[in-house]
Amino acid sequence: MSESSGKKGASRRQFLTSVAAVGAGAVAAGAARAAAPDPLITEVQDWARATGDGVDATPYGLPIEYEGDVIRRNVEWLTADTISSINFTPIHALDGTITPQGCAFERHHSGAIALKKEDYRLMINGLVDQPLIFTYADLERFPRENHVYFCECAANSGMEWAGAQLNGAQFTHGMIHNMEYSGVSLRTLLEEAGLSTAGDLSDKWVYVEGADASSNGRSIPMEKALDDCLIAFKANGEALRKEHGYPVRLVVPGWEGNMWVKWLRRIEVMDGPVESREETSKYTDTLADGTSRKWTWVMDAKSVVTAPSPQSPITHGPGPLVITGLAWSGRGAITGVDVSVDGGKTWQPARLAAPGQDKALTRFYLDITWDGSEMLLQSRARDASGYVQPTKAQLREVRGLNSIYHNNAIQTWWVKASGEAENVEVS
Amino acid sequence: AWAGSYGLGRPALPEEIAAWDVDVSPDGTGLPEGSGSVEDGEAIFADYCAICHGDFAEGVDNWPKLAGGADTLDHEDPLKTVGSYWPYLTTTWDYVHRSMPFGNAQTLTPNEVYAIVAYILYSNDLVDDDFVLSNENLLDVEMPNAEGFILDDRETSEAHFWTAEPCMTECKDTVEITMRAAVLDVTPEETRAKKVQEL
């Protein structure tokens, strides 16, 4: 090592020490210099000498073991058991917009059932010209469509209505996934059964239910059923996972995840809504005066900073920092996301990784130079309808504290000088 | 006339529709003939339901409470049960018949379901102990919260969220932290917020 490079290393160490001492400070221009040669470079490593796995080692692969943090998690105290329960997508560790199916959240009411394609049947009955039974093979013969949509549980962020509870974006915002679906439009199947018997379609409904014990029956107005709902059998290129409704689920773009009926077995055209358990006892939103909204189908514009966040703290010290997150709206495409580092006093527009797509996740970035001081980090989504993501105070003003569902409020992360982040509420 | 343009699928048989189409609508459509008493319901409930829902439908541990909570919907912690919250008794019949008991669904006969629903009503003080519920009188039972629901009104009550130009600068003078998740400390151990020095 030369005399001069040693001096530069020493001065870099002094700089880091002084930054740590004050907890903040100006960022030096230029890259840090190494104090000594890096043995990962100067010594031949095993992976550069020996060989890796053969192509026959992994017919269907899982992520490398070093990504063990990127997994679904559940919160034991949320539900009475794990069968009618929820787990959470590790959004704190993902990037882009497509959710890997293997860690995409699950919500079941009587567990994830195993239903073979050979045993699968789909019935269309009720006010149709000809009640029909389809096999899985029949469904694959209808003209197919591909669309990317988010599926967000109505209860996503629901534990946060009363205050800051769970310390991580995975837990506060992880009841969501975003996939590319391949399937047949619900309209195509309804027309195959024939809708002339139903007469005036404007006041008609479809009731959809799954093959599982819970059935998860929900009523959908005919206008939506004929618009953009999909009978999906592929997601992100492959068959649906068992836990996501294999072999067939309903996709209801922009609407609360409960209506995305899995293991779909029956579609009934009806004169009115069934007012099933999942649209009376559940998925109704109680207001402060004790009355409750029903049929709150659409998921409003929402966003969250995924990093930095409590599970993804800043570990690199001051300097360049990528602030990133997700935005979405059931009312249409995301048109912009604003980010605040001071708890909402001032905002700056973030950069969308790609133009917002209708009812799909949008990735945003804000590249800043972090000076090492505390931040109160927020994001605020805007959508094509003109809707602006509200604060929790704004939502509570209208709804009170007992709505359970549809919390799309602005999230705040308190990023400390150490780089650690905490879920907080601010005035 | 059936205009199916692809000719895919086959006609559903009446027996098949009867097997799967068991939903019950608020006007009673779909209710099968049958009846059951509070007295019978108490015994059936004890055998099939009470282990989770309690002898008096009051709920065990974290399992759903089916009774109680009258007039609590505007309270800080409302107790939402069949008696205090559910708008239609048809929903109770439909859901019990289709999806309960948890883990052994679709095993109850219509008469057993009428009896269980009668017992749930009794547990909510909505009928007397000699009451017999049937397809004839189910719609006559008054549900306390039948008028408690409004249609989604976000587009009017929350119209102020549709603002073309949100505030960008000088939006507020001060910002104070008012609540911290770390103080509550209910996040699962392995995954609570990471401390930088632990990484």
Short mmCIF file of N, CA and C in Angstrom, two decimals, chain B residues 24-184:
data_model
loop_
_atom_site.label_atom_id
_atom_site.label_comp_id
_atom_site.label_asym_id
_atom_site.label_seq_id
_atom_site.Cartn_x
_atom_site.Cartn_y
_atom_site.Cartn_z
N VAL B 24 -79.67 -17.99 0.22
CA VAL B 24 -80.96 -17.49 0.70
C VAL B 24 -80.93 -15.97 0.66
N SER B 25 -81.91 -15.38 0.00
CA SER B 25 -81.96 -13.93 -0.15
C SER B 25 -82.79 -13.29 0.97
N PRO B 26 -82.63 -11.98 1.16
CA PRO B 26 -83.37 -11.30 2.23
C PRO B 26 -84.88 -11.45 2.15
N ASP B 27 -85.42 -11.68 0.94
CA ASP B 27 -86.88 -11.85 0.81
C ASP B 27 -87.30 -13.29 1.09
N GLY B 28 -86.35 -14.13 1.50
CA GLY B 28 -86.68 -15.51 1.86
C GLY B 28 -86.49 -16.50 0.73
N THR B 29 -86.23 -16.00 -0.48
CA THR B 29 -86.01 -16.91 -1.60
C THR B 29 -84.85 -17.85 -1.28
N GLY B 30 -85.10 -19.14 -1.42
CA GLY B 30 -84.05 -20.12 -1.16
C GLY B 30 -84.21 -20.84 0.17
N LEU B 31 -85.11 -20.33 1.04
CA LEU B 31 -85.32 -21.00 2.33
C LEU B 31 -86.06 -22.31 2.11
N PRO B 32 -85.53 -23.42 2.57
CA PRO B 32 -86.26 -24.68 2.44
C PRO B 32 -87.34 -24.79 3.52
N GLU B 33 -88.29 -25.66 3.30
CA GLU B 33 -89.31 -25.92 4.32
C GLU B 33 -88.65 -26.56 5.53
N GLY B 34 -89.15 -26.20 6.70
CA GLY B 34 -88.61 -26.81 7.91
C GLY B 34 -88.83 -25.92 9.10
N SER B 35 -88.46 -26.42 10.28
CA SER B 35 -88.61 -25.64 11.49
C SER B 35 -87.73 -26.21 12.59
N GLY B 36 -87.50 -25.38 13.60
CA GLY B 36 -86.71 -25.84 14.74
C GLY B 36 -86.97 -24.93 15.93
N SER B 37 -86.95 -25.51 17.13
CA SER B 37 -87.28 -24.76 18.33
C SER B 37 -86.03 -24.28 19.06
N VAL B 38 -86.22 -23.28 19.92
CA VAL B 38 -85.14 -22.82 20.78
C VAL B 38 -84.62 -23.99 21.63
N GLU B 39 -85.56 -24.77 22.13
CA GLU B 39 -85.20 -25.89 23.00
C GLU B 39 -84.29 -26.90 22.26
N ASP B 40 -84.70 -27.28 21.04
CA ASP B 40 -83.85 -28.18 20.26
C ASP B 40 -82.53 -27.51 19.90
N GLY B 41 -82.64 -26.23 19.59
CA GLY B 41 -81.44 -25.48 19.20
C GLY B 41 -80.41 -25.44 20.31
N GLU B 42 -80.86 -25.34 21.54
CA GLU B 42 -79.92 -25.30 22.66
C GLU B 42 -79.08 -26.57 22.72
N ALA B 43 -79.74 -27.71 22.50
CA ALA B 43 -79.02 -28.99 22.56
C ALA B 43 -78.06 -29.13 21.37
N ILE B 44 -78.54 -28.75 20.18
CA ILE B 44 -77.70 -28.87 18.98
C ILE B 44 -76.51 -27.92 19.08
N PHE B 45 -76.80 -26.71 19.57
CA PHE B 45 -75.74 -25.71 19.72
C PHE B 45 -74.67 -26.22 20.69
N ALA B 46 -75.13 -26.86 21.78
CA ALA B 46 -74.18 -27.39 22.76
C ALA B 46 -73.29 -28.45 22.13
N ASP B 47 -73.86 -29.27 21.24
CA ASP B 47 -73.09 -30.35 20.61
C ASP B 47 -72.11 -29.84 19.55
N TYR B 48 -72.56 -28.90 18.72
CA TYR B 48 -71.80 -28.56 17.52
C TYR B 48 -71.13 -27.18 17.56
N CYS B 49 -71.59 -26.28 18.41
CA CYS B 49 -71.20 -24.87 18.27
C CYS B 49 -70.54 -24.30 19.52
N ALA B 50 -70.96 -24.79 20.69
CA ALA B 50 -70.59 -24.11 21.94
C ALA B 50 -69.10 -24.16 22.24
N ILE B 51 -68.39 -25.16 21.70
CA ILE B 51 -66.97 -25.27 22.00
C ILE B 51 -66.21 -24.02 21.55
N CYS B 52 -66.67 -23.39 20.48
CA CYS B 52 -66.07 -22.12 20.02
C CYS B 52 -66.92 -20.90 20.41
N HIS B 53 -68.22 -21.03 20.26
CA HIS B 53 -69.08 -19.86 20.40
C HIS B 53 -69.68 -19.71 21.80
N GLY B 54 -69.39 -20.68 22.69
CA GLY B 54 -69.86 -20.56 24.07
C GLY B 54 -71.26 -21.12 24.25
N ASP B 55 -71.60 -21.54 25.47
CA ASP B 55 -72.91 -22.14 25.75
C ASP B 55 -74.05 -21.17 25.44
N PHE B 56 -73.77 -19.89 25.60
CA PHE B 56 -74.83 -18.89 25.40
C PHE B 56 -74.54 -18.00 24.19
N ALA B 57 -73.72 -18.54 23.25
CA ALA B 57 -73.35 -17.83 22.03
C ALA B 57 -72.54 -16.57 22.31
N GLU B 58 -71.95 -16.55 23.52
CA GLU B 58 -71.22 -15.36 23.93
C GLU B 58 -69.77 -15.37 23.46
N GLY B 59 -69.33 -16.50 22.84
CA GLY B 59 -67.98 -16.58 22.30
C GLY B 59 -66.97 -17.07 23.32
N VAL B 60 -66.03 -17.91 22.84
CA VAL B 60 -64.94 -18.41 23.67
C VAL B 60 -63.64 -17.82 23.11
N ASP B 61 -62.79 -17.33 24.00
CA ASP B 61 -61.51 -16.75 23.58
C ASP B 61 -61.71 -15.73 22.45
N ASN B 62 -60.99 -15.96 21.35
CA ASN B 62 -61.05 -15.02 20.24
C ASN B 62 -62.08 -15.42 19.19
N TRP B 63 -62.87 -16.46 19.46
CA TRP B 63 -63.87 -16.90 18.48
C TRP B 63 -65.05 -15.93 18.47
N PRO B 64 -65.75 -15.87 17.35
CA PRO B 64 -66.81 -14.85 17.22
C PRO B 64 -67.91 -14.97 18.27
N LYS B 65 -68.30 -13.84 18.79
CA LYS B 65 -69.45 -13.74 19.68
C LYS B 65 -70.69 -13.60 18.81
N LEU B 66 -71.68 -14.42 19.04
CA LEU B 66 -72.90 -14.39 18.22
C LEU B 66 -74.03 -13.63 18.92
N ALA B 67 -73.85 -13.36 20.20
CA ALA B 67 -74.90 -12.70 20.98
C ALA B 67 -74.32 -11.55 21.79
N GLY B 68 -75.20 -10.61 22.13
CA GLY B 68 -74.77 -9.48 22.96
C GLY B 68 -74.49 -8.25 22.12
N GLY B 69 -74.03 -7.21 22.80
CA GLY B 69 -73.60 -5.99 22.10
C GLY B 69 -74.71 -5.04 21.70
N ALA B 70 -75.94 -5.29 22.21
CA ALA B 70 -77.04 -4.40 21.83
C ALA B 70 -76.68 -2.93 22.10
N ASP B 71 -76.98 -2.08 21.16
CA ASP B 71 -76.80 -0.62 21.29
C ASP B 71 -75.35 -0.20 21.55
N THR B 72 -74.40 -0.96 21.02
CA THR B 72 -72.99 -0.57 21.21
C THR B 72 -72.35 -0.05 19.93
N LEU B 73 -73.12 0.04 18.84
CA LEU B 73 -72.49 0.31 17.55
C LEU B 73 -71.85 1.69 17.46
N ASP B 74 -72.32 2.63 18.29
CA ASP B 74 -71.70 3.96 18.27
C ASP B 74 -70.71 4.13 19.44
N HIS B 75 -70.36 3.01 20.07
CA HIS B 75 -69.40 3.07 21.16
C HIS B 75 -67.96 2.98 20.63
N GLU B 76 -67.04 3.18 21.55
CA GLU B 76 -65.64 3.13 21.16
C GLU B 76 -65.26 1.75 20.62
N ASP B 77 -65.74 0.70 21.29
CA ASP B 77 -65.49 -0.66 20.85
C ASP B 77 -66.80 -1.39 20.64
N PRO B 78 -67.45 -1.22 19.49
CA PRO B 78 -68.75 -1.85 19.28
C PRO B 78 -68.64 -3.37 19.28
N LEU B 79 -69.65 -4.04 19.85
CA LEU B 79 -69.71 -5.49 19.78
C LEU B 79 -70.75 -5.86 18.72
N LYS B 80 -70.25 -6.37 17.60
CA LYS B 80 -71.11 -6.62 16.45
C LYS B 80 -71.46 -8.10 16.38
N THR B 81 -72.71 -8.42 16.69
CA THR B 81 -73.19 -9.82 16.70
C THR B 81 -74.42 -9.93 15.81
N VAL B 82 -74.93 -11.17 15.72
CA VAL B 82 -76.18 -11.38 14.98
C VAL B 82 -77.26 -10.45 15.53
N GLY B 83 -77.33 -10.34 16.86
CA GLY B 83 -78.38 -9.52 17.46
C GLY B 83 -78.14 -8.03 17.32
N SER B 84 -76.90 -7.61 17.51
CA SER B 84 -76.64 -6.17 17.53
C SER B 84 -76.38 -5.59 16.15
N TYR B 85 -75.99 -6.44 15.17
CA TYR B 85 -75.47 -5.88 13.92
C TYR B 85 -76.11 -6.44 12.65
N TRP B 86 -76.30 -7.75 12.58
CA TRP B 86 -76.70 -8.36 11.30
C TRP B 86 -78.09 -7.85 10.88
N PRO B 87 -78.22 -7.38 9.64
CA PRO B 87 -79.50 -6.79 9.21
C PRO B 87 -80.57 -7.81 8.83
N TYR B 88 -80.16 -8.99 8.35
CA TYR B 88 -81.14 -9.97 7.85
C TYR B 88 -80.94 -11.32 8.52
N LEU B 89 -82.02 -11.92 8.97
CA LEU B 89 -81.91 -13.25 9.57
C LEU B 89 -81.63 -14.31 8.51
N THR B 90 -82.02 -14.00 7.25
CA THR B 90 -81.75 -14.95 6.16
C THR B 90 -80.26 -15.23 6.04
N THR B 91 -79.44 -14.19 6.31
CA THR B 91 -77.99 -14.34 6.22
C THR B 91 -77.49 -15.35 7.25
N THR B 92 -78.04 -15.26 8.45
CA THR B 92 -77.64 -16.19 9.50
C THR B 92 -77.98 -17.62 9.08
N TRP B 93 -79.20 -17.80 8.59
CA TRP B 93 -79.61 -19.14 8.16
C TRP B 93 -78.69 -19.66 7.06
N ASP B 94 -78.47 -18.82 6.05
CA ASP B 94 -77.66 -19.18 4.88
C ASP B 94 -76.23 -19.54 5.30
N TYR B 95 -75.66 -18.71 6.16
CA TYR B 95 -74.24 -18.90 6.50
C TYR B 95 -74.05 -20.13 7.38
N VAL B 96 -74.93 -20.32 8.36
CA VAL B 96 -74.84 -21.51 9.23
C VAL B 96 -75.01 -22.77 8.39
N HIS B 97 -75.99 -22.74 7.50
CA HIS B 97 -76.29 -23.90 6.68
C HIS B 97 -75.15 -24.25 5.74
N ARG B 98 -74.51 -23.25 5.16
CA ARG B 98 -73.50 -23.45 4.14
C ARG B 98 -72.11 -23.69 4.73
N SER B 99 -71.78 -22.98 5.81
CA SER B 99 -70.37 -22.89 6.19
C SER B 99 -70.06 -23.25 7.65
N MET B 100 -71.03 -23.64 8.41
CA MET B 100 -70.80 -24.02 9.81
C MET B 100 -71.27 -25.47 10.03
N PRO B 101 -70.76 -26.20 11.03
CA PRO B 101 -69.70 -25.79 11.94
C PRO B 101 -68.35 -25.68 11.23
N PHE B 102 -67.50 -24.80 11.75
CA PHE B 102 -66.16 -24.55 11.21
C PHE B 102 -65.37 -25.87 11.23
N GLY B 103 -64.95 -26.32 10.06
CA GLY B 103 -64.23 -27.58 9.96
C GLY B 103 -65.10 -28.77 9.62
N ASN B 104 -66.41 -28.59 9.66
CA ASN B 104 -67.33 -29.68 9.33
C ASN B 104 -68.61 -29.09 8.73
N ALA B 105 -68.41 -28.24 7.71
CA ALA B 105 -69.52 -27.50 7.12
C ALA B 105 -70.42 -28.40 6.28
N GLN B 106 -71.63 -27.92 6.04
CA GLN B 106 -72.61 -28.59 5.18
C GLN B 106 -73.01 -29.96 5.71
N THR B 107 -73.07 -30.07 7.04
CA THR B 107 -73.50 -31.32 7.65
C THR B 107 -74.81 -31.17 8.40
N LEU B 108 -75.35 -29.95 8.47
CA LEU B 108 -76.56 -29.71 9.24
C LEU B 108 -77.79 -29.82 8.34
N THR B 109 -78.84 -30.46 8.85
CA THR B 109 -80.10 -30.53 8.11
C THR B 109 -80.82 -29.19 8.25
N PRO B 110 -81.75 -28.91 7.31
CA PRO B 110 -82.50 -27.65 7.44
C PRO B 110 -83.16 -27.49 8.80
N ASN B 111 -83.75 -28.53 9.34
CA ASN B 111 -84.39 -28.40 10.65
C ASN B 111 -83.38 -28.05 11.74
N GLU B 112 -82.20 -28.65 11.66
CA GLU B 112 -81.15 -28.32 12.64
C GLU B 112 -80.74 -26.86 12.52
N VAL B 113 -80.67 -26.37 11.28
CA VAL B 113 -80.29 -24.98 11.09
C VAL B 113 -81.37 -24.05 11.66
N TYR B 114 -82.64 -24.37 11.40
CA TYR B 114 -83.71 -23.54 11.99
C TYR B 114 -83.60 -23.51 13.51
N ALA B 115 -83.28 -24.68 14.10
CA ALA B 115 -83.19 -24.75 15.56
C ALA B 115 -82.01 -23.93 16.07
N ILE B 116 -80.86 -24.04 15.41
CA ILE B 116 -79.68 -23.28 15.83
C ILE B 116 -79.95 -21.79 15.72
N VAL B 117 -80.55 -21.38 14.61
CA VAL B 117 -80.83 -19.94 14.42
C VAL B 117 -81.82 -19.47 15.48
N ALA B 118 -82.80 -20.32 15.82
CA ALA B 118 -83.76 -19.96 16.88
C ALA B 118 -83.02 -19.76 18.20
N TYR B 119 -82.05 -20.63 18.48
CA TYR B 119 -81.30 -20.51 19.73
C TYR B 119 -80.42 -19.24 19.74
N ILE B 120 -79.85 -18.91 18.59
CA ILE B 120 -79.06 -17.67 18.50
C ILE B 120 -79.95 -16.46 18.76
N LEU B 121 -81.19 -16.50 18.22
CA LEU B 121 -82.14 -15.41 18.48
C LEU B 121 -82.45 -15.31 19.96
N TYR B 122 -82.67 -16.47 20.58
CA TYR B 122 -82.97 -16.50 22.01
C TYR B 122 -81.79 -15.96 22.81
N SER B 123 -80.58 -16.32 22.43
CA SER B 123 -79.39 -15.85 23.13
C SER B 123 -79.24 -14.33 23.04
N ASN B 124 -79.84 -13.76 22.00
CA ASN B 124 -79.81 -12.31 21.83
C ASN B 124 -81.06 -11.64 22.41
N ASP B 125 -81.85 -12.40 23.18
CA ASP B 125 -83.06 -11.86 23.80
C ASP B 125 -84.06 -11.33 22.77
N LEU B 126 -84.06 -11.95 21.59
CA LEU B 126 -84.98 -11.48 20.54
C LEU B 126 -86.24 -12.34 20.45
N VAL B 127 -86.23 -13.53 21.04
CA VAL B 127 -87.42 -14.38 21.09
C VAL B 127 -87.48 -15.05 22.46
N ASP B 128 -88.65 -15.61 22.80
CA ASP B 128 -88.81 -16.31 24.08
C ASP B 128 -88.32 -17.75 23.96
N ASP B 129 -88.22 -18.41 25.12
CA ASP B 129 -87.64 -19.76 25.12
C ASP B 129 -88.55 -20.82 24.51
N ASP B 130 -89.82 -20.47 24.25
CA ASP B 130 -90.71 -21.44 23.61
C ASP B 130 -90.88 -21.18 22.10
N PHE B 131 -90.02 -20.32 21.56
CA PHE B 131 -90.14 -19.93 20.15
C PHE B 131 -89.74 -21.08 19.22
N VAL B 132 -90.49 -21.19 18.11
CA VAL B 132 -90.16 -22.16 17.06
C VAL B 132 -89.99 -21.38 15.76
N LEU B 133 -88.81 -21.50 15.18
CA LEU B 133 -88.52 -20.79 13.92
C LEU B 133 -88.80 -21.72 12.74
N SER B 134 -89.38 -21.15 11.69
CA SER B 134 -89.65 -21.96 10.49
C SER B 134 -89.54 -21.08 9.26
N ASN B 135 -89.61 -21.72 8.09
CA ASN B 135 -89.59 -20.93 6.85
C ASN B 135 -90.81 -20.02 6.77
N GLU B 136 -91.88 -20.35 7.53
CA GLU B 136 -93.10 -19.53 7.51
C GLU B 136 -92.91 -18.20 8.25
N ASN B 137 -92.18 -18.23 9.36
CA ASN B 137 -92.13 -17.02 10.19
C ASN B 137 -90.75 -16.34 10.24
N LEU B 138 -89.79 -16.87 9.50
CA LEU B 138 -88.43 -16.33 9.61
C LEU B 138 -88.35 -14.85 9.25
N LEU B 139 -89.12 -14.45 8.23
CA LEU B 139 -89.06 -13.05 7.82
C LEU B 139 -89.78 -12.12 8.81
N ASP B 140 -90.55 -12.70 9.74
CA ASP B 140 -91.28 -11.87 10.71
C ASP B 140 -90.41 -11.43 11.88
N VAL B 141 -89.26 -12.10 12.04
CA VAL B 141 -88.40 -11.75 13.18
C VAL B 141 -87.75 -10.38 12.92
N GLU B 142 -87.93 -9.48 13.88
CA GLU B 142 -87.36 -8.14 13.70
C GLU B 142 -85.90 -8.12 14.12
N MET B 143 -85.06 -7.73 13.18
CA MET B 143 -83.63 -7.64 13.46
C MET B 143 -83.34 -6.20 13.91
N PRO B 144 -82.75 -6.03 15.09
CA PRO B 144 -82.59 -4.68 15.65
C PRO B 144 -81.84 -3.70 14.75
N ASN B 145 -80.87 -4.20 13.99
CA ASN B 145 -80.07 -3.28 13.17
C ASN B 145 -80.44 -3.32 11.69
N ALA B 146 -81.68 -3.73 11.40
CA ALA B 146 -82.10 -3.86 10.00
C ALA B 146 -81.97 -2.54 9.23
N GLU B 147 -82.15 -1.43 9.93
CA GLU B 147 -82.11 -0.12 9.25
C GLU B 147 -80.75 0.56 9.44
N GLY B 148 -79.77 -0.20 9.90
CA GLY B 148 -78.50 0.41 10.28
C GLY B 148 -77.48 0.60 9.17
N PHE B 149 -77.87 0.30 7.93
CA PHE B 149 -76.89 0.33 6.84
C PHE B 149 -77.24 1.38 5.79
N ILE B 150 -76.20 2.04 5.30
CA ILE B 150 -76.37 2.99 4.21
C ILE B 150 -75.50 2.55 3.04
N LEU B 151 -75.87 2.96 1.84
CA LEU B 151 -75.05 2.63 0.68
C LEU B 151 -73.74 3.42 0.74
N ASP B 152 -72.72 2.85 0.15
CA ASP B 152 -71.43 3.54 0.03
C ASP B 152 -71.66 4.98 -0.44
N ASP B 153 -71.28 5.93 0.41
CA ASP B 153 -71.52 7.35 0.07
C ASP B 153 -70.21 8.13 -0.05
N ARG B 154 -69.10 7.42 -0.30
CA ARG B 154 -67.82 8.12 -0.31
C ARG B 154 -67.75 9.24 -1.36
N GLU B 155 -68.45 9.02 -2.47
CA GLU B 155 -68.32 10.02 -3.53
C GLU B 155 -68.99 11.34 -3.17
N THR B 156 -69.83 11.32 -2.16
CA THR B 156 -70.39 12.60 -1.69
C THR B 156 -69.76 13.01 -0.35
N SER B 157 -69.76 12.08 0.62
CA SER B 157 -69.25 12.46 1.95
C SER B 157 -67.74 12.69 1.94
N GLU B 158 -67.05 12.16 0.94
CA GLU B 158 -65.61 12.34 0.87
C GLU B 158 -65.19 13.03 -0.42
N ALA B 159 -66.13 13.79 -0.97
CA ALA B 159 -65.84 14.48 -2.24
C ALA B 159 -64.66 15.44 -2.11
N HIS B 160 -64.40 15.88 -0.85
CA HIS B 160 -63.29 16.82 -0.68
C HIS B 160 -61.93 16.16 -0.86
N PHE B 161 -61.90 14.82 -1.02
CA PHE B 161 -60.63 14.18 -1.34
C PHE B 161 -60.31 14.26 -2.83
N TRP B 162 -61.30 14.62 -3.60
CA TRP B 162 -61.05 14.85 -5.02
C TRP B 162 -60.69 16.32 -5.22
N THR B 163 -59.44 16.64 -5.01
CA THR B 163 -59.01 18.03 -5.17
C THR B 163 -57.93 18.06 -6.23
N ALA B 164 -58.09 18.90 -7.18
CA ALA B 164 -57.16 18.92 -8.30
C ALA B 164 -55.73 19.20 -7.86
N GLU B 165 -55.55 20.15 -6.96
CA GLU B 165 -54.20 20.58 -6.61
C GLU B 165 -53.97 20.50 -5.10
N PRO B 166 -53.36 19.44 -4.62
CA PRO B 166 -53.08 19.37 -3.18
C PRO B 166 -51.95 20.32 -2.80
N CYS B 167 -51.91 20.66 -1.51
CA CYS B 167 -50.87 21.56 -1.00
C CYS B 167 -49.48 20.95 -1.19
N MET B 168 -48.52 21.76 -1.64
CA MET B 168 -47.16 21.28 -1.85
C MET B 168 -46.16 21.95 -0.90
N THR B 169 -46.39 23.20 -0.54
CA THR B 169 -45.42 23.89 0.33
C THR B 169 -46.16 24.63 1.44
N GLU B 170 -45.46 24.78 2.56
CA GLU B 170 -46.02 25.47 3.72
C GLU B 170 -47.42 24.95 4.06
N CYS B 171 -47.53 23.61 4.12
CA CYS B 171 -48.85 22.99 4.34
C CYS B 171 -49.26 23.03 5.81
N LYS B 172 -48.29 23.06 6.71
CA LYS B 172 -48.59 23.26 8.13
C LYS B 172 -47.35 23.79 8.83
N ASP B 173 -47.56 24.43 9.98
CA ASP B 173 -46.45 25.09 10.68
C ASP B 173 -45.61 24.11 11.48
N THR B 174 -46.29 23.22 12.20
CA THR B 174 -45.56 22.32 13.08
C THR B 174 -46.01 20.88 12.85
N VAL B 175 -45.12 19.95 13.18
CA VAL B 175 -45.43 18.53 13.11
C VAL B 175 -44.94 17.87 14.39
N GLU B 176 -45.84 17.20 15.09
CA GLU B 176 -45.46 16.50 16.32
C GLU B 176 -45.81 15.02 16.17
N ILE B 177 -44.96 14.15 16.70
CA ILE B 177 -45.29 12.72 16.75
C ILE B 177 -46.30 12.51 17.87
N THR B 178 -47.45 11.92 17.51
CA THR B 178 -48.52 11.76 18.48
C THR B 178 -48.71 10.31 18.91
N MET B 179 -48.17 9.36 18.15
CA MET B 179 -48.33 7.95 18.52
C MET B 179 -47.21 7.14 17.90
N ARG B 180 -46.69 6.17 18.67
CA ARG B 180 -45.57 5.35 18.19
C ARG B 180 -45.90 3.87 18.32
N ALA B 181 -45.69 3.12 17.21
CA ALA B 181 -45.94 1.67 17.25
C ALA B 181 -44.98 0.98 18.20
N ALA B 182 -43.75 1.49 18.34
CA ALA B 182 -42.76 0.83 19.18
C ALA B 182 -43.18 0.85 20.64
N VAL B 183 -43.99 1.83 21.02
CA VAL B 183 -44.45 1.91 22.40
C VAL B 183 -45.49 0.82 22.67
N LEU B 184 -46.37 0.61 21.69
CA LEU B 184 -47.38 -0.44 21.81
C LEU B 184 -46.73 -1.82 21.79
#
